[in-house]
Coordinates of C-alpha atoms in Angstrom, one line a residue:
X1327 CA 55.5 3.6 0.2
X1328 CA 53.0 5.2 2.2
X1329 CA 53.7 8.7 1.1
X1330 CA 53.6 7.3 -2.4
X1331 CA 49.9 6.1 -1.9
X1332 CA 48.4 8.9 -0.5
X1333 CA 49.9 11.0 -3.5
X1334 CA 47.7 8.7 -5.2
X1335 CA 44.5 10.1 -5.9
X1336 CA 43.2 6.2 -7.2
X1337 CA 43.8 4.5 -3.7
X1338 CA 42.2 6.4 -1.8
X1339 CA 39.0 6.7 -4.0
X1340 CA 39.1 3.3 -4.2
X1341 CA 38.9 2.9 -0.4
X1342 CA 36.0 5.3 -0.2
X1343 CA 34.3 3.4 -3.2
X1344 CA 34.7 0.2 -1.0
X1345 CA 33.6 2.0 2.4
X1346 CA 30.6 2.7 0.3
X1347 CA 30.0 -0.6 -0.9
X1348 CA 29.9 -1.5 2.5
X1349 CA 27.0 1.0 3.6
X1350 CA 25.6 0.1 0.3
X1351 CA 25.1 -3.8 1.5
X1352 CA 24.0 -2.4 4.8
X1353 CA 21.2 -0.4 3.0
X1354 CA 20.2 -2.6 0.9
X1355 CA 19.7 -5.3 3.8
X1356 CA 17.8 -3.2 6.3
X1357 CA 15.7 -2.5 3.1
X1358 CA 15.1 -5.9 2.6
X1359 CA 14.2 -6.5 6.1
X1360 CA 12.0 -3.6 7.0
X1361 CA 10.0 -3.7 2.9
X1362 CA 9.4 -7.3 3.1
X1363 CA 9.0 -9.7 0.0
X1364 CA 6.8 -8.0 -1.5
X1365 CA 7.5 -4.2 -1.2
X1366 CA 11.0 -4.9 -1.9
X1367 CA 9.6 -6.1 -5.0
X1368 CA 8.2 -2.8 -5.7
X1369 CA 11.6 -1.2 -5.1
X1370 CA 13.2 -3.2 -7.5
X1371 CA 10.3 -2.5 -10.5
X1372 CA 11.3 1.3 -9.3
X1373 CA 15.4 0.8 -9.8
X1374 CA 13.9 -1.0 -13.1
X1375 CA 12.7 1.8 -14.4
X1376 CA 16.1 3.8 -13.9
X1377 CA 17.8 1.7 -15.4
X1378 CA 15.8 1.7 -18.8
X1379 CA 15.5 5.7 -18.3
X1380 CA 19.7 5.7 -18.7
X1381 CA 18.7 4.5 -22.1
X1382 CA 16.9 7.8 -22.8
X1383 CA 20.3 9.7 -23.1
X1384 CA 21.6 7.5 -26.1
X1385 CA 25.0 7.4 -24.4
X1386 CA 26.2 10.6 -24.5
X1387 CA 27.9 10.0 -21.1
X1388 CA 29.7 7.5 -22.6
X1389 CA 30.4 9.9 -25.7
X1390 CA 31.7 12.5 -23.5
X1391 CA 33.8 10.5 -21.9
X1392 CA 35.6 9.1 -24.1
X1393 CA 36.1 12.1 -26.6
X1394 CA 37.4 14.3 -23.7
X1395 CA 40.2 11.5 -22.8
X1396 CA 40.7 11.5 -27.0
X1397 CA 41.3 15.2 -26.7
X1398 CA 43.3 15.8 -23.6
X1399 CA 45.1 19.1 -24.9
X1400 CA 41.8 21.2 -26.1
X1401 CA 40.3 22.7 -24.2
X1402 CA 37.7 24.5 -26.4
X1403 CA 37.1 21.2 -27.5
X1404 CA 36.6 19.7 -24.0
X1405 CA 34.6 22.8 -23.0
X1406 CA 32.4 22.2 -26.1
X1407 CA 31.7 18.5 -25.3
X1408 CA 31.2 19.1 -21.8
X1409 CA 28.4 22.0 -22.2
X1410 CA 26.8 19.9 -25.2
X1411 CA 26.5 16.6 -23.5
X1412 CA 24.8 18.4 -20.3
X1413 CA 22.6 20.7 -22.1
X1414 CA 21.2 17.6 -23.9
X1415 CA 21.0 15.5 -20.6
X1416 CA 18.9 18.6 -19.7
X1417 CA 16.4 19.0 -22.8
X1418 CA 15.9 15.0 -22.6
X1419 CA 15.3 15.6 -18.8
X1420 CA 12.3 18.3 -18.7
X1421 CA 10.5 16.5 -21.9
X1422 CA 10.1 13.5 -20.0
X1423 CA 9.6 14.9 -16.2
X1424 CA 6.9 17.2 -18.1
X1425 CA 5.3 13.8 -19.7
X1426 CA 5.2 11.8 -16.6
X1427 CA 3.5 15.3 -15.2
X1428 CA 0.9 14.6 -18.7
X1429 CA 0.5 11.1 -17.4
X1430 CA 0.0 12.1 -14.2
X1431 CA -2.7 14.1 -15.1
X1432 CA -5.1 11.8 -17.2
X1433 CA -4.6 9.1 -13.9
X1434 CA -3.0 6.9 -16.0
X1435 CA -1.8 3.6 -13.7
X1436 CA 1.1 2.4 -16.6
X1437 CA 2.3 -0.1 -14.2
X1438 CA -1.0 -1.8 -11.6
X1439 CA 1.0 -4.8 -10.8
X1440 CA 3.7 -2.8 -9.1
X1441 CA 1.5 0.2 -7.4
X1442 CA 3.5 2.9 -8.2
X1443 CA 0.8 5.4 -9.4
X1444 CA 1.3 7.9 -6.7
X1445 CA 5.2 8.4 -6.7
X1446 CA 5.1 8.2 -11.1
X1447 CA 6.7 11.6 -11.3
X1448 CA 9.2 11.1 -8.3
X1449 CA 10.6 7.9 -9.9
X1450 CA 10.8 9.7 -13.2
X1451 CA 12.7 12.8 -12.3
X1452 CA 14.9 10.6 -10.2
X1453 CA 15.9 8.5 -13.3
X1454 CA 16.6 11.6 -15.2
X1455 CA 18.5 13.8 -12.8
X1456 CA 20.7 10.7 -12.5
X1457 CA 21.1 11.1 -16.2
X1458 CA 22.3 14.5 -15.4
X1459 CA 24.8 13.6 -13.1
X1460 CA 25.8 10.6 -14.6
X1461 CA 27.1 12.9 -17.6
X1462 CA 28.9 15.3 -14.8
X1463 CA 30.6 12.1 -13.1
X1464 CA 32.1 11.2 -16.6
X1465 CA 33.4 14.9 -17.1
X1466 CA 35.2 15.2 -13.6
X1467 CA 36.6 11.6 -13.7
X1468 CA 38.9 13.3 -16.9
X1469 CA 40.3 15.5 -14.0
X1470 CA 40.7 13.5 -11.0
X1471 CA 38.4 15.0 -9.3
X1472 CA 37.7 12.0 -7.5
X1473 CA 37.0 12.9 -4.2
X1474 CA 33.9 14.8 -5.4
X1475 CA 32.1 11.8 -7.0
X1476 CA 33.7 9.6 -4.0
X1477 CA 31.3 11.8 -1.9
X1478 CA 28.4 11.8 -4.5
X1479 CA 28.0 8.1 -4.4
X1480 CA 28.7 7.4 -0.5
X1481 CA 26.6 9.9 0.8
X1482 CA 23.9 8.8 -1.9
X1483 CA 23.7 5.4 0.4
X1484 CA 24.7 7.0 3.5
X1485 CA 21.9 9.9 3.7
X1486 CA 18.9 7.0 3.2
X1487 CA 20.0 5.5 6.2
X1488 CA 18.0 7.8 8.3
X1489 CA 14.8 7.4 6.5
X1490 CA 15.6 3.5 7.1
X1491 CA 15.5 3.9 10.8
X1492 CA 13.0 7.0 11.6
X1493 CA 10.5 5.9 9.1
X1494 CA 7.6 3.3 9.8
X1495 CA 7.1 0.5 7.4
X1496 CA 3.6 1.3 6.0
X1497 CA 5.5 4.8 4.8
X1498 CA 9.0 3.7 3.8
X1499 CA 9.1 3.5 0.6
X1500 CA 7.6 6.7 -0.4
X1501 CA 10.1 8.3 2.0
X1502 CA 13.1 6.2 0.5
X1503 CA 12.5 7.5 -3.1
X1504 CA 11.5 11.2 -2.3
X1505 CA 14.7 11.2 -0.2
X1506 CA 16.8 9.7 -3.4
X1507 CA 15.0 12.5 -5.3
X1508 CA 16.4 15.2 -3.2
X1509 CA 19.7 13.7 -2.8
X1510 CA 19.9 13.5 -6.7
X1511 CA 19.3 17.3 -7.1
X1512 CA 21.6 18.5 -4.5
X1513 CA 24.4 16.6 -6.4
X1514 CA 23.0 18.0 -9.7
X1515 CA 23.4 21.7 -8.1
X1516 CA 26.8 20.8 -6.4
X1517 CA 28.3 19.4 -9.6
X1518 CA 27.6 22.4 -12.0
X1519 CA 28.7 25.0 -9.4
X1520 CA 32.2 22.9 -8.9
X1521 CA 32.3 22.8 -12.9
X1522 CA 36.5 24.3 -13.2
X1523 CA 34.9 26.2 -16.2
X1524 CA 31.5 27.7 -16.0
X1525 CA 28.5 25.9 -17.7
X1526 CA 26.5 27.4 -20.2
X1527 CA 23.6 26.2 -22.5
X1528 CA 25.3 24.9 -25.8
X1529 CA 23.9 23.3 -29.1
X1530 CA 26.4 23.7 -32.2
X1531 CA 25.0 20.8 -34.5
X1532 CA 28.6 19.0 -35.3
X1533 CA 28.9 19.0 -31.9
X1534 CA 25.5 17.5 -30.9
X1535 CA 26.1 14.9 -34.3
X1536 CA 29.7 13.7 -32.9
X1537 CA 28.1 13.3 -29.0
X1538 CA 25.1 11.1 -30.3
X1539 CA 26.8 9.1 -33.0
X1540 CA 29.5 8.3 -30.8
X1541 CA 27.0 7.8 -28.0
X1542 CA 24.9 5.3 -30.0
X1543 CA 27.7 3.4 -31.0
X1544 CA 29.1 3.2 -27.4
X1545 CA 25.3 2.9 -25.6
X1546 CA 25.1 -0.3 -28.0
X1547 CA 28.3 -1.8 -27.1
X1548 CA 28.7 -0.9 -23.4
X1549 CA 24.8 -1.4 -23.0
X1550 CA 24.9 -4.8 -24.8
X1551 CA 25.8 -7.2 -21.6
X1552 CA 24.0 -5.1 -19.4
X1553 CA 21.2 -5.3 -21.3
X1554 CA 21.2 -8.8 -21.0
X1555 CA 20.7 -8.6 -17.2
X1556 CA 18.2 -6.1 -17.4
X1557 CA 15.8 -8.0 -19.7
X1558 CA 16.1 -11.2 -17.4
X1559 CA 15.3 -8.8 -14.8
X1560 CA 12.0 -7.8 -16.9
X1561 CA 11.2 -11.2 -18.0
X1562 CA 11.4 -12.3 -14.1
X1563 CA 9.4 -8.9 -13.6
X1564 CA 6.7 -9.8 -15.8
X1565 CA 6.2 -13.9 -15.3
X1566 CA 6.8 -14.5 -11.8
X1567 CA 5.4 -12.8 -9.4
X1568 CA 5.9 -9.7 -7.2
X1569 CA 7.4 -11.5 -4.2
X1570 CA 9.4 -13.9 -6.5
X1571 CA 10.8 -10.1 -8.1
X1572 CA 11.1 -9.1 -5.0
X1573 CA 13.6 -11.8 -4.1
X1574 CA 15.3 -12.0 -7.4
X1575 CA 15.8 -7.7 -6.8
X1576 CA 17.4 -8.4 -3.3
X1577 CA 20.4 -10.5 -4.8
X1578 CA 20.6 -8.5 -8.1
X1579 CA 20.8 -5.3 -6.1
X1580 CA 23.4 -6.9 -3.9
X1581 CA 25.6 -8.3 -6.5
X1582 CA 25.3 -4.8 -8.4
X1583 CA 26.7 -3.4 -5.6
X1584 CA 29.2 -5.7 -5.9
X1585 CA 29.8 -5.1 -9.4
X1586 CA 30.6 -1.2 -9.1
X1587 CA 32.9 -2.3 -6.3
X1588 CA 34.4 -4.5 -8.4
X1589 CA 34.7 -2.3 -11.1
X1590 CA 36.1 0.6 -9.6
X1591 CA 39.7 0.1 -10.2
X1592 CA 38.6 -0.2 -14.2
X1593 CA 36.4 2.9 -13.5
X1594 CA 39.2 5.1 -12.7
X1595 CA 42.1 3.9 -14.8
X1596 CA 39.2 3.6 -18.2
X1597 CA 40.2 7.5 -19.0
X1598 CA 43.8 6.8 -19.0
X1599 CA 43.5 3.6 -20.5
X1600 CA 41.4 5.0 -23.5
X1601 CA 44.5 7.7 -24.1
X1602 CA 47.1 5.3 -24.1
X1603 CA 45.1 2.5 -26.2
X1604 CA 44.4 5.7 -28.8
X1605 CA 47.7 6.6 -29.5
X1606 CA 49.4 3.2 -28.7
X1607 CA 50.6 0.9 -31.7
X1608 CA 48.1 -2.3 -31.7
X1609 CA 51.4 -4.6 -31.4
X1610 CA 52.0 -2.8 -28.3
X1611 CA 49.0 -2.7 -26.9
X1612 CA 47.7 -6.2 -26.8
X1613 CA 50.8 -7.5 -24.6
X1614 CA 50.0 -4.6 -22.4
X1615 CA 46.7 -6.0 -22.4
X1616 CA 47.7 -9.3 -21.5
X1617 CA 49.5 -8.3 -18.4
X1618 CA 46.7 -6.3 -16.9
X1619 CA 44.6 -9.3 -17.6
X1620 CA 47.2 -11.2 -15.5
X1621 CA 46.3 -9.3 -12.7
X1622 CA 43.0 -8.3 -13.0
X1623 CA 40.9 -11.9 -13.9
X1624 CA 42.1 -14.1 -11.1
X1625 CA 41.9 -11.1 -8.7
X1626 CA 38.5 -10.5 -9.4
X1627 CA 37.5 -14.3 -9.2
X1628 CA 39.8 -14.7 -6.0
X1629 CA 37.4 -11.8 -4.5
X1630 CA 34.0 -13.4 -5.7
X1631 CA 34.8 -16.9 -4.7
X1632 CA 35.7 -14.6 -0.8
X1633 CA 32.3 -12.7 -0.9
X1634 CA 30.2 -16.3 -2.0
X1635 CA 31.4 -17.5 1.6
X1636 CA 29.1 -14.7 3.4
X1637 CA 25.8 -16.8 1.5
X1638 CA 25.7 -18.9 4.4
X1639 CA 25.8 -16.4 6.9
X1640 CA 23.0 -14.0 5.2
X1641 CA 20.7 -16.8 4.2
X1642 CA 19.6 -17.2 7.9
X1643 CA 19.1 -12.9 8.4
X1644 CA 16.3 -13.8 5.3
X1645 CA 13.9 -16.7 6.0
X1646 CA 11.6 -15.1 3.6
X1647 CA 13.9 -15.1 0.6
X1648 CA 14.1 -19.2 -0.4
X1649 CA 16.1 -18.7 -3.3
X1650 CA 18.5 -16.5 -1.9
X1651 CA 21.6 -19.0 -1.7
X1652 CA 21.5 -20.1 -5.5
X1653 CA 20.6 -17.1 -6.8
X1654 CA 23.5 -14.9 -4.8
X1655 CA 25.9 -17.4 -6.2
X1656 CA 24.9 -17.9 -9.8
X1657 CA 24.6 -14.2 -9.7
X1658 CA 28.2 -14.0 -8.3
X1659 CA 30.0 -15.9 -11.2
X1660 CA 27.7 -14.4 -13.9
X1661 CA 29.1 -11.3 -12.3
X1662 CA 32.6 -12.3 -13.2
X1663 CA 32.1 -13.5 -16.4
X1664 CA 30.4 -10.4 -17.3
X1665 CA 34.2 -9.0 -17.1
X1666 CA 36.0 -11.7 -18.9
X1667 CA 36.9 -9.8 -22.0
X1668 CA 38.7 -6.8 -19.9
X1669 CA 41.1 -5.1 -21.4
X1670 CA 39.9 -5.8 -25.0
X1671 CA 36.8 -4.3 -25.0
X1672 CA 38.7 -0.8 -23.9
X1673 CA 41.3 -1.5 -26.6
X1674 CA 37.3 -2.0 -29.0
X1675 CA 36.5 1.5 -27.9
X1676 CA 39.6 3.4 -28.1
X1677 CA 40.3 2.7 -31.6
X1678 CA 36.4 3.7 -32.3
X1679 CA 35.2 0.1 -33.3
X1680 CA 32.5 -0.6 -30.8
X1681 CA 30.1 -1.5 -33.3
X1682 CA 32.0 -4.6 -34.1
X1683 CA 31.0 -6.0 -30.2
X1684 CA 27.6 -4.7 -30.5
X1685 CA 26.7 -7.0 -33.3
X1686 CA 28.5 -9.4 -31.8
X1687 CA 26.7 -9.3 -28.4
X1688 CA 23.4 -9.2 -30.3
X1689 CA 23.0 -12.8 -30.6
X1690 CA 24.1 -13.1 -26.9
X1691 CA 21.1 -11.2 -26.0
X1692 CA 18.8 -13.0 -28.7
X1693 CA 19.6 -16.1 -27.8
X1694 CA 19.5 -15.4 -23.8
X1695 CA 16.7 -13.8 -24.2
X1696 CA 14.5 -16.5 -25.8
X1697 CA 15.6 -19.0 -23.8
X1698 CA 14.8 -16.9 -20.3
X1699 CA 11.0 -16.1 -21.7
X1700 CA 10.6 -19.7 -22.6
X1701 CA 11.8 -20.7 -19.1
X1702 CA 9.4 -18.0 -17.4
X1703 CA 6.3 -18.9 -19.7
X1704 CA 7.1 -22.2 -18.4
X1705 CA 7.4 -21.3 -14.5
X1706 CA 10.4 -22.8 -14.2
X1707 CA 12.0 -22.6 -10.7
X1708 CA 13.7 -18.9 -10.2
X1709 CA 17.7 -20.3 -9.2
X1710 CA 17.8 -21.6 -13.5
X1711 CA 17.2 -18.3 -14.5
X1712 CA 21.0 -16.9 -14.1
X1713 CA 22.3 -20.3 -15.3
X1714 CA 21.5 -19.0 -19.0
X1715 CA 22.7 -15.6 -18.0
X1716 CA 26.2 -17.3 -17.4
X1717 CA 26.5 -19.3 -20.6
X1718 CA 25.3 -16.3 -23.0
X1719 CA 27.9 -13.8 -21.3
X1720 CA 30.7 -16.2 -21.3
X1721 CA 29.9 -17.2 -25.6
X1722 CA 29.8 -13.4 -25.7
X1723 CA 33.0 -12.6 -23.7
X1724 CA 34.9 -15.2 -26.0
X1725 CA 33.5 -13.8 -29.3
X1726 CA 34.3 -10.6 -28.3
X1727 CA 38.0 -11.6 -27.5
X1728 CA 38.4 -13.6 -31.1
X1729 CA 37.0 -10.3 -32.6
X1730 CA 39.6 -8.2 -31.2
X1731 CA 42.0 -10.1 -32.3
X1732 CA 40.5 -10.8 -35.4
X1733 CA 40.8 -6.7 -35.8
X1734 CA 44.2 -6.0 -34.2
X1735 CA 46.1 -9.2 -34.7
X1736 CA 47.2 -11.1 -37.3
X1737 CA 46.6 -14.3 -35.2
X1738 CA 42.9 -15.0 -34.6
X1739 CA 43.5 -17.8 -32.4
X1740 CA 42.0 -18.0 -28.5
X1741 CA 45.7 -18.4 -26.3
X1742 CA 43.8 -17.3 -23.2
X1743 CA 42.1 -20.3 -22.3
X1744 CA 45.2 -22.1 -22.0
X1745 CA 46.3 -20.1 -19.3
X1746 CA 42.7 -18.7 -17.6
X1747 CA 41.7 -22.8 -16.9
X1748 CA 43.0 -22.4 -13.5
X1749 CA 40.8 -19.9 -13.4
X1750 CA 37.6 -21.6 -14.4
X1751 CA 37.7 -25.1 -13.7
X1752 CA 36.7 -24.5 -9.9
X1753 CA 33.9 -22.1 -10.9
X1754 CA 32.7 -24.9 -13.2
X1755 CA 33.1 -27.4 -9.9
X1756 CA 30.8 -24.5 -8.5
X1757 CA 28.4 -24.4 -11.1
X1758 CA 28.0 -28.3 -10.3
X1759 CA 27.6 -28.4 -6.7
X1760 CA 24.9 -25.9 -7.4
X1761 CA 23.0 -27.8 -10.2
X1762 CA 23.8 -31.6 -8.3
X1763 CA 21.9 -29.9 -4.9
X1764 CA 25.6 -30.7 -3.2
X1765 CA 26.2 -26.7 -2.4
X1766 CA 27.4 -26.7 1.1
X1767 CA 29.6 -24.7 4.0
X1768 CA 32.4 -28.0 3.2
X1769 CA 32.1 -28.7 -0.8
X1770 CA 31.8 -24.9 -1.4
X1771 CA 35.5 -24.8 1.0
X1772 CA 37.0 -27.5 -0.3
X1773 CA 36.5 -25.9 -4.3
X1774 CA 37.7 -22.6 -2.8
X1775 CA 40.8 -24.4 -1.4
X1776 CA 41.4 -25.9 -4.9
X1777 CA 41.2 -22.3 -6.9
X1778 CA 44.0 -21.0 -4.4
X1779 CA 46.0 -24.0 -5.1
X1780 CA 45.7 -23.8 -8.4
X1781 CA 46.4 -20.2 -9.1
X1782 CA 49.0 -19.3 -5.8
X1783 CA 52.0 -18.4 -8.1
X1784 CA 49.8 -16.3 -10.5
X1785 CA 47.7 -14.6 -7.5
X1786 CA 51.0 -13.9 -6.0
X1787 CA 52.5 -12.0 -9.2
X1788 CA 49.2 -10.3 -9.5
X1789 CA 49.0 -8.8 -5.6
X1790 CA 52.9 -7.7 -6.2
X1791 CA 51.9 -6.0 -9.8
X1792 CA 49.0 -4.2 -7.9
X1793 CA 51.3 -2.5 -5.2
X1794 CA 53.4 -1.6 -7.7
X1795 CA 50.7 0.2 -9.8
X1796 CA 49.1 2.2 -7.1
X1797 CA 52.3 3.0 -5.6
X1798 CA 53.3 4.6 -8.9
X1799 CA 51.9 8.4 -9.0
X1800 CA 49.3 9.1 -11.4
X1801 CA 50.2 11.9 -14.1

């Protein structure tokens, strides 16, 4: 068996993924610690503005993705897409570096609440070059090559750790993004001389046409839930204030580490899912479905309900940060619910129907939306603002699995919930303690005890199914 997993590329990218989750956590604590409140704030206005910048791309990195896994045997065609989709990364890249450069210029302050004036171009090009590289990680994850992006994102964490330690507080954060800046462009030269095939500059139209509609279609449906996070993080951004950001930041960036951890094992089997899904018969497919499901949902809650035990271990590290408890754990199950439909929204993508969630996860965002600005015109206290996070993802996640069926199946019917309640019912006994002010070391236990309980056979079945997929050799 142990032969067998170290033929596996997945594993063992996995456990790098996880070793850098780990660093990750450690970063983003010292961070925490040696910003304070209200720098840290700052910091997460700065990752704010990266994440809106991976709009600027329209989703070609998506596009690419998913039309090189569609097109496995063509290699013109995968050269094509591949030079296409970075040459535009590129173009998009030096129009906006060269207009924050214009900003620069006519001492423009966009953003005084935040203070970020002097390091406007650095936190510009940073967003872009990850653009860049984001659209070379999607290329290589077609081949395997998993070691290389392994590297890029654990030495992304690990090389700030020095800056952390050697650099005084007054100075930090200047030193923290101009050392993410050249980080980002070392991987951005490292990527393109590993290319298997060498790059060149490309820009045949029907080429450029497929990437972006494809890309729109998939930046509106992939983008759609994490949209929702990001404008509760803006509405937070813009109501409360800079220490309140800077407390909501430190749990977000915590549980979005947690998220690409938790993610990972969907990050590297999404290629081969999408080639299989493509080519698969839709009676086929949903069973298969169905069984990865069975492995995947009360794994993934199993592992959340784990992490919310280290809440009352961190909360004493962070005096400063009051809200730290509810939000880290309301955070944690909107984290989980934010992956309830898995499996069907791959199955959404590989038949090329993405639209059909998009629309469908409008009114989620609407509707969450609204409710968050009301609640932050109002001042309400922080911890309610990722209660209405949870509802709107779960009333998307459940309309987005009746639509799948609704477009592969003859039955429209919900069957999940019949067998998932196992699953939920002790996050809703969560969701109480929380709300009831009866969230505590024993109640929290004593839920956690009952989720085990409850799902033992299935978690079981699920651990044994796991070995047995990443003990199988990948093609």
């Amino acid at each position: 068996m142990l032969k067998k997993l170290i033929q596996n590329k997945s594993l063992p990218f996995l456990i790098l993924r996880y070793i850098t989750y780990l660093v990750t956590f450690v970063k983003i604590n010292l961070l925490a610690a040696k910003l304070g409140v209200h720098d840290y704030g700052i910091w997460g206005f700065i990752k704010l503005i990266w994440q809106y910048l991976s709009f600027i791309t329209i989703g070609i990195h998506f596009a690419v993705n998913v039309l090189i896994a569609s097109n496995k045997g063509n290699h013109i065609l995968i050269k094509r897409f591949s030079n296409s989709s970075i040459s535009i990364a590129m173009v998009l890249s030096v129009m906006l570096i060269g207009l924050s450069i214009f900003i620069n210029l006519l001492d423009t302050n966009l953003f005084p609440k935040y203070e970020i004036s002097g390091l406007f171009i650095a936190v510009i090009s940073i967003g872009m070059i990850k653009n860049i590289n984001v659209v070379n990680i999607n290329i290589d994850r077609n081949f395997n090559r998993l070691y290389t992006i392994g590297l890029y994102y654990i030495l992304s964490e690990v090389l700030i750790l020095p800056v952390l330690f050697l650099t005084s507080q007054g100075n930090l954060l200047s030193w923290v993004v101009y050392a993410t800046l050249f980080i980002e462009i070392i991987f951005l030269l490292a990527f393109i001389i590993k290319r298997s095939f060498r790059f060149s500059f490309e820009f045949k139209a029907d080429t450029i046409v497929l990437l972006v509609k494809r890309g729109v279609k998939l930046l509106l449906y992939n983008y759609s839930l994490i949209f929702m996070f990001l404008s509760v993080r803006t509405i937070v951004a813009h109501f409360y204030t800079v220490e309140e950001f800077g407390e909501y930041s430190f749990v977000n960036s915590i549980v979005d580490a947690l998220f690409v951890a938790f993610s990972s094992i969907i990050w590297v089997f999404f290629p081969k899912m999408i080639t299989k899904f493509s080519s698969s018969n839709d009676n086929e497919v949903l069973p298969a479905i169905d069984k990865m499901r069975q492995i995947y949902i009360p794994l993934l809650f199993l592992s959340l309900l784990c992490v919310g035990f280290s809440v009352f271990v961190v909360h004493y590290f962070f005096p400063d940060y009051n809200n730290f408890q509810e939000l880290f754990i309301f955070m944690l199950i909107a984290l989980g619910i934010r992956d309830y439909a898995f499996g069907f929204n791959t199955l959404i993508i590989a038949k090329g129907k993405e639209i059909v969630l998009a629309k469908t996860a409008l009114v989620s965002i609407i509707v969450n939306t609204v409710i968050t600005v009301i609640l932050g015109w109002m001042h309400s206290p922080l911890r309610f603002i990722p209660v209405i996070t949870i509802i709107a993802s779960f009333l998307y996640s459940i309309a987005a699995i009746r639509k799948s069926y609704s477009v592969f199946s003859t039955e429209s019917r919900i069957n999940l919930l019949k067998t998932d309640w196992r699953v939920l019912v002790p996050i809703i006994f969560v969701l109480v303690l929380l709300l009831s002010d009866q969230f505590t070391l024993i109640t929290y236990s004593v839920v956690f005890v009952l989720f085990v309980l409850l799902n033992l056979q299935i978690i079981k079945k699920a651990i044994n199914n796991s070995i047995v997929i990443f003990t199988h050799k990948n093609d």
